[in-house]
Coordinates of C-alpha atoms in Angstrom, one line a residue:
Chain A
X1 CA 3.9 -8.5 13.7
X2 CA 4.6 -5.6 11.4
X3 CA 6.5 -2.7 11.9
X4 CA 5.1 0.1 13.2
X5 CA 3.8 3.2 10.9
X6 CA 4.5 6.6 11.8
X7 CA 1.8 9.1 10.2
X8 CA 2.9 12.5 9.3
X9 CA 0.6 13.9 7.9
X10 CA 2.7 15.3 5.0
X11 CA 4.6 12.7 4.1
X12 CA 3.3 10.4 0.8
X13 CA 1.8 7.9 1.7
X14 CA 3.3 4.0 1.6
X15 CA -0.2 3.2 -0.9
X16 CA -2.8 5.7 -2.4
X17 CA -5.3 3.1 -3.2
X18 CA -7.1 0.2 -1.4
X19 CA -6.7 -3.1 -3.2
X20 CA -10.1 -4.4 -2.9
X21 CA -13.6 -3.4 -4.2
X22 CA -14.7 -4.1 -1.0
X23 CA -14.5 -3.2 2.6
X24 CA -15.4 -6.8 4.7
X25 CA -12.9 -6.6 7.2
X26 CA -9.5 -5.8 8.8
X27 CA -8.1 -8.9 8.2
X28 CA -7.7 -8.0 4.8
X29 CA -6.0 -4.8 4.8
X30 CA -2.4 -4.0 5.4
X31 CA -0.8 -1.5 7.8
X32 CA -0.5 0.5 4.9
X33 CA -4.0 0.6 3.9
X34 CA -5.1 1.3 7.8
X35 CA -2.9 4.4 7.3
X36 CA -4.2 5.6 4.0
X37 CA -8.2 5.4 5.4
X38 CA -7.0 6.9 8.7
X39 CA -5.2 9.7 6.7
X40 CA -8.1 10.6 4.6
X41 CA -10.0 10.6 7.2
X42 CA -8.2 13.7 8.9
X43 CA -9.3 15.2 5.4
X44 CA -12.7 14.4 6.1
X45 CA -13.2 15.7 9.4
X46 CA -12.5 19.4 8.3
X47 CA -15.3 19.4 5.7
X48 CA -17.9 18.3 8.9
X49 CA -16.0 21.8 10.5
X50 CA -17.1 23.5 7.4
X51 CA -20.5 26.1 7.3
X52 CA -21.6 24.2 4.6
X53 CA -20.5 20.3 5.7
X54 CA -21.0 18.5 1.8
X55 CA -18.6 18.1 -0.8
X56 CA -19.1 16.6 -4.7
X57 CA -17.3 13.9 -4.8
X58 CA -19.6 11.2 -4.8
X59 CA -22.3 13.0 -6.8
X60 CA -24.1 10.5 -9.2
X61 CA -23.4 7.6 -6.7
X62 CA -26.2 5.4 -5.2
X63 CA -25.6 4.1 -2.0
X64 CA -27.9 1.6 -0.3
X65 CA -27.4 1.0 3.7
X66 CA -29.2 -2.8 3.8
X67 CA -29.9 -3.2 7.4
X68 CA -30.9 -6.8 8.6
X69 CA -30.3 -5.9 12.3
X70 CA -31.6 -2.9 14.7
X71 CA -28.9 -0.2 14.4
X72 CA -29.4 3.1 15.0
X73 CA -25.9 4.7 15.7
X74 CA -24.0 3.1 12.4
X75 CA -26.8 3.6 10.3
X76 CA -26.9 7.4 10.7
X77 CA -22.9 7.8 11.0
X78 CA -23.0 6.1 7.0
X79 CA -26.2 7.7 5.9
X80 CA -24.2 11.2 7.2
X81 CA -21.5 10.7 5.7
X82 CA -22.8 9.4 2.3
X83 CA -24.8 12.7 2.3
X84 CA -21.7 14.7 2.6
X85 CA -20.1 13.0 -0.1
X86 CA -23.1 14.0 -2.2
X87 CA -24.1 9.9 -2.4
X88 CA -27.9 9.6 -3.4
X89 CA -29.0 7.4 -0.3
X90 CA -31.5 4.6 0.4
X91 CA -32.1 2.7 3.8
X92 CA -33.7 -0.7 3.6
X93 CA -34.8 -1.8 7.0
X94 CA -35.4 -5.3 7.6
X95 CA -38.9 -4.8 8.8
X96 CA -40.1 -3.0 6.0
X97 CA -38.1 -5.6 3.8
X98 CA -39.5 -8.8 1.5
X99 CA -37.4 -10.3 3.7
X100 CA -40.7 -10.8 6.0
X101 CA -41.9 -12.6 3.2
X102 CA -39.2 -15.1 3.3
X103 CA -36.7 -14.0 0.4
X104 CA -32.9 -14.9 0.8
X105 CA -30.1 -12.4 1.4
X106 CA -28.6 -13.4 -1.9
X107 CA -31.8 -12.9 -3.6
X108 CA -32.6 -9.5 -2.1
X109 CA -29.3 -8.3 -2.8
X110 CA -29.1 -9.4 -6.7
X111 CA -32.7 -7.5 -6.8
X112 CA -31.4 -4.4 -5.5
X113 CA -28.3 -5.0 -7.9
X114 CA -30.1 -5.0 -10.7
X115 CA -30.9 -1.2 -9.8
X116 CA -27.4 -0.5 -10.4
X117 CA -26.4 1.0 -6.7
X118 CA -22.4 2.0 -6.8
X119 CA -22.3 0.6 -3.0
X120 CA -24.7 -1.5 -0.8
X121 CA -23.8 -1.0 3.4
X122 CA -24.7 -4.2 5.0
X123 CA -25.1 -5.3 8.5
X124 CA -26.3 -8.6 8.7
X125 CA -26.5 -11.4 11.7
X126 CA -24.8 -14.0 10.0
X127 CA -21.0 -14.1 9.9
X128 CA -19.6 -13.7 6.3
X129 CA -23.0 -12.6 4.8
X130 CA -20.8 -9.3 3.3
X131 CA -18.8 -12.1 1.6
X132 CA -21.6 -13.8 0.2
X133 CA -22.7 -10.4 -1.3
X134 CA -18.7 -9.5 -2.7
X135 CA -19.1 -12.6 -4.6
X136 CA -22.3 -12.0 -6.0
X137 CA -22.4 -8.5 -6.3
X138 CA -20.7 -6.2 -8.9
X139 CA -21.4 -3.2 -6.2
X140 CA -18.7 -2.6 -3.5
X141 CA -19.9 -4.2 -0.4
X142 CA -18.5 -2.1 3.1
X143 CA -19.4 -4.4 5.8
X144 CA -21.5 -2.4 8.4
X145 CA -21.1 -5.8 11.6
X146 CA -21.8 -9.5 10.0
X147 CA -22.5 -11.3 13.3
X148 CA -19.8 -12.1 15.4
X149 CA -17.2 -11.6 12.6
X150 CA -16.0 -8.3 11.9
X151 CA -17.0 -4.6 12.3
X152 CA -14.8 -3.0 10.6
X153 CA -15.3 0.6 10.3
X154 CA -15.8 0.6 14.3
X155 CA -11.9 -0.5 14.4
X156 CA -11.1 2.0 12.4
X157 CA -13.2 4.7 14.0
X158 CA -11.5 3.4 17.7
X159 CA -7.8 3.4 15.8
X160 CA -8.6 7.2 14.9
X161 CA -9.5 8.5 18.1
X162 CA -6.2 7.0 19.9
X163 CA -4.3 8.3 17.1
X164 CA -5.9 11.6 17.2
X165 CA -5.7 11.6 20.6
X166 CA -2.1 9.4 21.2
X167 CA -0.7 10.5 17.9
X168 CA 0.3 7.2 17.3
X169 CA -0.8 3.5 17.7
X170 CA 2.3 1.7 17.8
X171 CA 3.8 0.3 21.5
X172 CA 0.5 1.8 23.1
X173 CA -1.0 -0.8 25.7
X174 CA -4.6 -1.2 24.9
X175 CA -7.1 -3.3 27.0
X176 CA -10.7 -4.7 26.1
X177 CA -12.2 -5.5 28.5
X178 CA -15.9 -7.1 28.5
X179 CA -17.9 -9.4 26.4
X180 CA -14.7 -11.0 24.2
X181 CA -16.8 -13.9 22.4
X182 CA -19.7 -12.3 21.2
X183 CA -17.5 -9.1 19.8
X184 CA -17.3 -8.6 16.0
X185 CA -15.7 -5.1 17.7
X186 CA -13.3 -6.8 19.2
X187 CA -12.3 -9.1 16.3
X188 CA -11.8 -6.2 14.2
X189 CA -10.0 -3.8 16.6
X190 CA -7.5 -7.0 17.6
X191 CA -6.8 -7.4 13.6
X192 CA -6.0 -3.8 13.4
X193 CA -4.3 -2.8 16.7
X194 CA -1.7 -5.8 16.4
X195 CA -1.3 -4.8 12.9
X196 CA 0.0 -1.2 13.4
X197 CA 1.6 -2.8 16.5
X198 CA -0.2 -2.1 19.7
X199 CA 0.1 -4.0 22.9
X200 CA -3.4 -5.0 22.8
X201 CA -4.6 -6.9 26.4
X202 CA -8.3 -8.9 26.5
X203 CA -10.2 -9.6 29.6
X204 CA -13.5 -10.7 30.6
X205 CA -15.2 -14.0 32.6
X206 CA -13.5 -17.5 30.8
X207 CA -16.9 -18.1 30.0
X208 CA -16.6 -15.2 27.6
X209 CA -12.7 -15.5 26.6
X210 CA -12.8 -17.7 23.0
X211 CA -10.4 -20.5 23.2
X212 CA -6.8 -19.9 20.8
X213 CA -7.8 -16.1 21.3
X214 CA -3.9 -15.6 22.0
X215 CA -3.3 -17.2 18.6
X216 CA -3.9 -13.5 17.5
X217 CA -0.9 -11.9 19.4
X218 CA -3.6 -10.6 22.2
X219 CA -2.9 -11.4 25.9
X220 CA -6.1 -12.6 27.7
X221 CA -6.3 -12.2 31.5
X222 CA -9.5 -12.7 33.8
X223 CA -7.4 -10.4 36.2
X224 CA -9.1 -7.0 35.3
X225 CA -6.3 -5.2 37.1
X226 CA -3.9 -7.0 35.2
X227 CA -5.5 -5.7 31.7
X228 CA -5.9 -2.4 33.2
X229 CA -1.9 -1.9 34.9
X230 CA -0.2 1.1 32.7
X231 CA -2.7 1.1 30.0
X232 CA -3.0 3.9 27.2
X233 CA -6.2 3.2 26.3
X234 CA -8.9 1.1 27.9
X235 CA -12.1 -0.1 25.6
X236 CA -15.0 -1.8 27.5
X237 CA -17.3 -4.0 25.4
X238 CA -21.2 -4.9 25.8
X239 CA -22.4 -7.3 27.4
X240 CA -24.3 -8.9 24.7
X241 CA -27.5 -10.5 26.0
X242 CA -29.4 -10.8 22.7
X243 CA -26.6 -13.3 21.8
X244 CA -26.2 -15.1 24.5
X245 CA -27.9 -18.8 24.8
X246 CA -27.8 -20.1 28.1
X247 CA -25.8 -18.0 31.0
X248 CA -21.9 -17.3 30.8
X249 CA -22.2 -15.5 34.5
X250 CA -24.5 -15.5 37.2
X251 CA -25.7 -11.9 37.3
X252 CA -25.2 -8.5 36.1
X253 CA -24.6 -7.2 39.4
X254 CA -21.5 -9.7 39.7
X255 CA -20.6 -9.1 36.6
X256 CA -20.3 -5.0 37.4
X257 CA -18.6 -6.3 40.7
X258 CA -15.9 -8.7 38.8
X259 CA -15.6 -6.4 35.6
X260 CA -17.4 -3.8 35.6
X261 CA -14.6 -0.3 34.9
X262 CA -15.1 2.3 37.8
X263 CA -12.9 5.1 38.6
X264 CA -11.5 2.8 41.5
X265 CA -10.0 0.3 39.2
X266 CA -9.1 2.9 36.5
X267 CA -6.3 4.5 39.2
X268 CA -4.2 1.7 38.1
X269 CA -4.0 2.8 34.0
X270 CA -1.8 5.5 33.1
X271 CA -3.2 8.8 34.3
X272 CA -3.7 10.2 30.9
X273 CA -5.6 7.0 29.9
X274 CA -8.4 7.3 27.9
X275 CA -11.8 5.1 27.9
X276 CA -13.7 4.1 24.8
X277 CA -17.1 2.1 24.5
X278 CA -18.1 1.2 20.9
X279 CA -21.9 1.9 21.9
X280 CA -25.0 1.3 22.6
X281 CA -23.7 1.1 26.8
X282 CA -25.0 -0.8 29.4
X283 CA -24.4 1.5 32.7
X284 CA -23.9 -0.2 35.9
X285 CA -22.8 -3.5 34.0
X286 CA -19.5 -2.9 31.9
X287 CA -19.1 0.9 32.8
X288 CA -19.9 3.0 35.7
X289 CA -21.6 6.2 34.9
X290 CA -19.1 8.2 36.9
X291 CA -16.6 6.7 34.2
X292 CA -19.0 7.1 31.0
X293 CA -19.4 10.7 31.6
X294 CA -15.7 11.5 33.5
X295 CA -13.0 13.4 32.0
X296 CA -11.2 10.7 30.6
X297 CA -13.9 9.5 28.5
X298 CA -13.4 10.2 24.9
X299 CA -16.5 7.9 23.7
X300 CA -19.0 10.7 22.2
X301 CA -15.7 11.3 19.7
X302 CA -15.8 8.1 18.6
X303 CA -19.4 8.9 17.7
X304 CA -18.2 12.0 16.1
X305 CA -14.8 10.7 14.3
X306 CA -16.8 7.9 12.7
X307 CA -18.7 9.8 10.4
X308 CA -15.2 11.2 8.9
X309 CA -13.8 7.4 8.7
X310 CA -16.7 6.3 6.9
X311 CA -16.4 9.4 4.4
X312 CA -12.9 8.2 3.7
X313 CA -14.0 4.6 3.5
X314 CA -16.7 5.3 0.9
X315 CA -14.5 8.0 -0.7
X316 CA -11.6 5.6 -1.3
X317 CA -13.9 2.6 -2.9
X318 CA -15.8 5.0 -4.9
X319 CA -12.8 4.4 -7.3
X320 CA -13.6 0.3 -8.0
X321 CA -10.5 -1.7 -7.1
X322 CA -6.6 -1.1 -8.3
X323 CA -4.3 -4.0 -8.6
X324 CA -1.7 -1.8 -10.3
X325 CA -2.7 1.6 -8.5
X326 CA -1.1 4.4 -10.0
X327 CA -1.3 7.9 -8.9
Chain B
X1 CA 15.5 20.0 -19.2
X2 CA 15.7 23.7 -19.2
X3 CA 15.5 25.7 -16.2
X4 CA 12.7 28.3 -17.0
X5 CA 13.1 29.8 -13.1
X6 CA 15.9 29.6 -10.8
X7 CA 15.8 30.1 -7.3
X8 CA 16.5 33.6 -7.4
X9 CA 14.1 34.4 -10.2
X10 CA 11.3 33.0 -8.1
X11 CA 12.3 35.1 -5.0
X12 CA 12.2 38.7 -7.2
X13 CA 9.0 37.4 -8.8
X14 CA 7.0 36.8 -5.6
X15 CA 8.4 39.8 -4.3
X16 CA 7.2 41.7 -7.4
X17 CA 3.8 40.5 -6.9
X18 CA 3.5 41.0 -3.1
X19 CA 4.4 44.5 -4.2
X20 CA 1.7 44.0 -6.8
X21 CA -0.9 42.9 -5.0
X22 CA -0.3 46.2 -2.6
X23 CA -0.5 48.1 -5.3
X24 CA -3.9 47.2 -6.5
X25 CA -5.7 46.5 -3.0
X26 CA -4.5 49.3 -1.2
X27 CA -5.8 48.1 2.4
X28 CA -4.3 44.9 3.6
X29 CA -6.5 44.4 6.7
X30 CA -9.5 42.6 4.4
X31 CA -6.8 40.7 2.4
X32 CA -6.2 37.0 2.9
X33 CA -4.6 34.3 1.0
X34 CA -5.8 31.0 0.3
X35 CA -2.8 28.2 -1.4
X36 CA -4.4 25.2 -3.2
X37 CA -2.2 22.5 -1.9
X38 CA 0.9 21.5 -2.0
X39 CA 3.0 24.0 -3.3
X40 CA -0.1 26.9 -4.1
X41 CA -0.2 26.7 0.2
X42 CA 4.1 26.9 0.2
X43 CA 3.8 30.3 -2.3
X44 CA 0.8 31.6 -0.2
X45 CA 3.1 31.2 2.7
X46 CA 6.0 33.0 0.9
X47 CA 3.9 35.7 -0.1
X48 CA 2.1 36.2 3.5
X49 CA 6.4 36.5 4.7
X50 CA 6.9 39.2 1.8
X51 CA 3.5 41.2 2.4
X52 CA 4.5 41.2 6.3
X53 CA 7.9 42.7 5.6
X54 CA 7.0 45.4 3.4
X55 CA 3.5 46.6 5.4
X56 CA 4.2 44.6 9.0
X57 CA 0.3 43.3 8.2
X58 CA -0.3 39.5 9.1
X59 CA -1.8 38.3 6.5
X60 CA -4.1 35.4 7.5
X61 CA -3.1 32.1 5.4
X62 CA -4.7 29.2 4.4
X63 CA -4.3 26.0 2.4
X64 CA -7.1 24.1 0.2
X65 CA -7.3 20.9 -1.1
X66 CA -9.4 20.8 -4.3
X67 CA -9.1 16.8 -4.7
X68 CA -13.3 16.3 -3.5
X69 CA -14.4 18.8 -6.1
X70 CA -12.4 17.9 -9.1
X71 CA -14.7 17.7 -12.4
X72 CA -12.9 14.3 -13.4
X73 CA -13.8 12.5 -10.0
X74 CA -16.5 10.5 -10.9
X75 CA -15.9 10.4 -14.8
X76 CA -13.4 7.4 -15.2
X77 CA -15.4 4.3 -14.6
X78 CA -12.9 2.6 -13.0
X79 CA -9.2 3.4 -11.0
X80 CA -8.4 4.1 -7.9
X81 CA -9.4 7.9 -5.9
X82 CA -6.5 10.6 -5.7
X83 CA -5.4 11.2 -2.3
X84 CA -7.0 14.2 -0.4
X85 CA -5.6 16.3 1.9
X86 CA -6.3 18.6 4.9
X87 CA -8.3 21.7 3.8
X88 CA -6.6 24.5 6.6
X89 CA -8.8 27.9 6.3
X90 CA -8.3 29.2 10.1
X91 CA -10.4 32.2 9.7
X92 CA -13.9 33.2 8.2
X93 CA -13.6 34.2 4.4
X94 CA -17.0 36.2 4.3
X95 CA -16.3 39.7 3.3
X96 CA -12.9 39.2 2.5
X97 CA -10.7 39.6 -0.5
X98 CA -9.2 36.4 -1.1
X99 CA -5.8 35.8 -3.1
X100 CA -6.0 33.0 -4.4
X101 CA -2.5 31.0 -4.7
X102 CA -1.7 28.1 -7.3
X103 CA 1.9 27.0 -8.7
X104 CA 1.2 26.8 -12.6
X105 CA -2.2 27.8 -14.5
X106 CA -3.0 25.3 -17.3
X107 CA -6.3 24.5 -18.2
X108 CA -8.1 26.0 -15.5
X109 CA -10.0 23.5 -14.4
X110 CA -7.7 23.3 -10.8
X111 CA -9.1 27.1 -10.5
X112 CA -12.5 26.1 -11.3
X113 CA -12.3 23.4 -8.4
X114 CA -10.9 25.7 -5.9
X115 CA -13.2 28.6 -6.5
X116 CA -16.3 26.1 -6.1
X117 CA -14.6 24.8 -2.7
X118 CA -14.1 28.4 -1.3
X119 CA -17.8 29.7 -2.2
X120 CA -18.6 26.6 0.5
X121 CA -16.6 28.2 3.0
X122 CA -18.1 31.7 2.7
X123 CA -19.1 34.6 0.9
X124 CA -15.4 36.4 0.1
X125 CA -15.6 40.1 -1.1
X126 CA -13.6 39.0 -4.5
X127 CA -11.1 36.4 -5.0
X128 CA -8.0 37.5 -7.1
X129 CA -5.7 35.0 -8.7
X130 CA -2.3 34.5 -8.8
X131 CA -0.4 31.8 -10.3
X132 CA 4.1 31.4 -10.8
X133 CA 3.5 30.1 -14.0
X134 CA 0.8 30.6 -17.2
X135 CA 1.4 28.2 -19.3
X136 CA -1.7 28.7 -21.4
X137 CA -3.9 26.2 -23.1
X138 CA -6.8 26.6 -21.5
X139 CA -10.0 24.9 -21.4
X140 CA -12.0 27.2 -19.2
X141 CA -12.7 31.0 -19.2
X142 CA -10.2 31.8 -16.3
X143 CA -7.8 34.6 -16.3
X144 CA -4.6 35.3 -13.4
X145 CA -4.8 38.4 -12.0
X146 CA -0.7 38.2 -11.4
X147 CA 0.9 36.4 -13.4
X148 CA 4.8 35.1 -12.3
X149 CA 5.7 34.3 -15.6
X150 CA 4.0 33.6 -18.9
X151 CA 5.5 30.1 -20.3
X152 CA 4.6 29.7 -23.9
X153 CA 4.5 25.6 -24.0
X154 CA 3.1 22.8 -26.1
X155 CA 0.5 20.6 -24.4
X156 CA 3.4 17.6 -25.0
X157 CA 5.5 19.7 -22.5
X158 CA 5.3 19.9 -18.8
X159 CA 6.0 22.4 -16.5
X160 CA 7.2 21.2 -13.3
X161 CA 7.9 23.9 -9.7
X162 CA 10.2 22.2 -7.3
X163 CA 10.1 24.3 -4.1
X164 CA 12.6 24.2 -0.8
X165 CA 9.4 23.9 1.2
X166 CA 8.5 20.4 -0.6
X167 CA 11.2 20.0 -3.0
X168 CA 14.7 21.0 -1.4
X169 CA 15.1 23.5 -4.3
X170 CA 13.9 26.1 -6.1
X171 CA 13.5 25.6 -10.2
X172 CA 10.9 25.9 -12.6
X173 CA 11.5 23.1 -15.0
X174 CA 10.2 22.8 -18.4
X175 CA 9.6 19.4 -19.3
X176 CA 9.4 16.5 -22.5
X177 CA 7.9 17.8 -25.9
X178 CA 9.9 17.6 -29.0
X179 CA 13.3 19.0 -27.8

């Protein structure tokens, strides 16, 4: 595991540029690179304080958010925070698509290449359908969820909030509870929690617990109260019905019963944890409302803080990629 | 590598200009300063101390990062982004005469940047300048309104300000060229 990484926010930072042209997942980025996008996006979040919320730095850029699944919450937070870059924005929705008419992701994506867009956004169904654009694509590709893969400026959205409101991520005990197979949230959130050196606890029905999950440095418990004991920070998942074939538990009710986080079960975290849902919720099945909505509950500023991550992550590709990267 | 400013140079100079700026704005209570960051926001700072000795005025003080609205942001095809900072303006700058703070004046086009950034933030009375250093060549029609010291260079040279706040010391250095 790698050391931990303070973040003053004065101090130079270990890198100043990201070493990729692309943004498909945390697996690839160092601690150091976590830090630099989680830095600049502290910059970010003043100029969404500001009267007039838009800066120039991505004027003459194209951006195209290429949607091949129903997302309303990520779609807005990019097309936001494009627009205050100054980004010249276009949403393809799969419905409207030529996709319909039976054309292939790579073929779409070389069409809209050859209108010369700076960035394309993709979420996509498939796992590794961002990779198939990197390598086809001169445009830098910032995956937006590819199946069950990787969602990776949710991770960094989550890691933002506990820093903002932790000040740090390192030895902070962090449990995700909920749907653990189906999770693209959770891959990307146990690649960068373990990374910046969190204690980082799964839990859900075995049904729903991938086998060689501790292979990752994660410890997976069915014992909700176990996950919860002492925790910081405590991040249900959704149950994920659309992606289920065939049943992994026998009914929502007994899944809210066996799972589900109430206020009675979160007495046993630390009293100044705090509770974080990536969104959309199910209430009543992996969250009671009184929990959703209770003081503790710091989910509508995840909502908020990713617009300002996804400013920094657009901001800090707009530049291409630096091997060498010099100040 | 001559020392243009020493540490006690740069103390009388921002105290002559605190006294400057009082001299040319009589009233303080619409005054505020603004420091493009890092070491325009550590002179701001300085200046806010001396202004607050000599009138016992708080002057409010802020700090602006110009890095999103630099004119040479989008221009090289390829490399990677400059870092950006935290933009800290904790008051409203409509109506107000903002003195604007910057380390050395070269080309102007840092100035340029930071008076586009501030016109987003509000509708300020007037916005003065004041820089430590003019070391001329520039490429923009921008003038200081106080002026530290005027540095005649060559555009080989470069003027480097180490400051305690940043630095551990306080020099004005005078860098390369044909020496």
């Amino acid at each position: 595991m790698s050391a931990p990484v303070t973040t003053r926010v004065d101090d130079p930072p270990a890198v100043t540029a990201l070493r990729s042209k692309d943004l498909l997942g945390i697996a690839d980025l160092t601690p150091e690179e976590i830090s630099l996008i989680l830095d600049t996006a502290e910059a970010m979040k003043e100029v969404g304080e500001r009267p007039i919320k838009k800066v120039p730095a991505l004027r003459g850029k194209t951006v195209v958010n290429l949607f091949f699944e129903p997302s309303t919450r990520t779609r807005t937070s990019f097309e936001i925070a494009e627009k205050r870059l100054s980004a010249d924005t276009l949403n393809i929705a799969v419905a409207s698509s030529s996709v319909v008419k039976g054309e292939t992701l790579a073929d779409t994506a070389l069409n809209l290449e050859a209108m010369r867009p700076d960035m394309i956004v993709l979420r996509h169904s498939s796992s590794g359908a961002c990779h198939l654009l990197s390598r086809i694509c001169r445009s830098a590709i910032i995956n937006a969820g590819d199946g069950m893969h990787e969602h990776p400026t949710q991770a960094l959205l989550d890691a933002f909030t506990i820093r903002e409101r932790k000040k740090r991520l390192a030895g902070l005990k962090v449990a995700i509870i909920g749907d653990l197979l189906h999770s693209r949230v959770l891959r990307s959130n146990i690649h960068l929690l373990t990374r910046m050196g969190s204690d980082v606890w799964v839990c859900g029905p075995p049904t729903l617990i991938p086998a060689d999950i501790a292979r990752f440095g994660v410890r997976a418990t069915s014992v909700i109260d176990e996950a919860v004991a002492d925790a910081d920070v405590i991040m249900l998942l959704r149950v994920q019905l659309e992606r289920m074939e065939g049943s992994f538990f026998p009914s929502l009710r007994e899944y809210f019963s066996v799972f589900g986080m109430t206020e009675a079960r979160l007495a046993r975290a630390r009293p100044d944890a705090i509770i974080m849902h990536p969104g959309p919720m199910n209430r009543g099945v992996e969250i009671a409302s009184e929990v959703a909505d209770g003081p503790y509950s710091v989910i509508l500023e995840q909502v908020a803080n990713g617009v300002a991550v996804r400013m920094a992550v657009l901001y800090l590709l707009s530049g291409g990629a630096s091997d060498e990267a010099a100040a | 590598m001559p020392v243009v400013m020493d540490a006690d140079r740069i103390g009388r100079t921002l105290t002559r200009i605190a006294h400057e700026i009082l001299e040319r704005n009589r009233a303080v209570d619409d005054l505020a300063l603004v420091g493009v960051r890092t070491r325009g926001d550590h002179l701001a700072r300085r200046l806010a101390k001396s202004l607050r000795e000599i009138t016992g005025h708080e002057v409010p003080t802020g700090a602006l990062d110009i890095t999103l609205y630099r004119d040479d942001l989008m221009r090289q095809s390829v490399g990677p982004q400059p870092l950006v900072r935290r933009t800290e303006i904790p008051f409203s700058i409509d109506g107000k005469r903002i003195l604007l703070v910057d380390d050395v004046l070269y080309t102007g086009r840092t100035t340029r940047a930071a008076l586009d950034a501030l016109i987003d933030f509000g509708r300020p009375s007037a916005i003065q300048l004041i820089v430590l250093v003019d070391r001329g060549h520039r490429e923009l029609p921008i003038k200081a309104d106080y002026v530290g010291k005027n540095l005649p260079t060559s555009s080989e040279e470069s003027v480097q300000v180490y400051l305690q706040e940043s630095d551990g010391r306080d020099e004005v250095v005078l860098q390369g060229g044909a020496a």
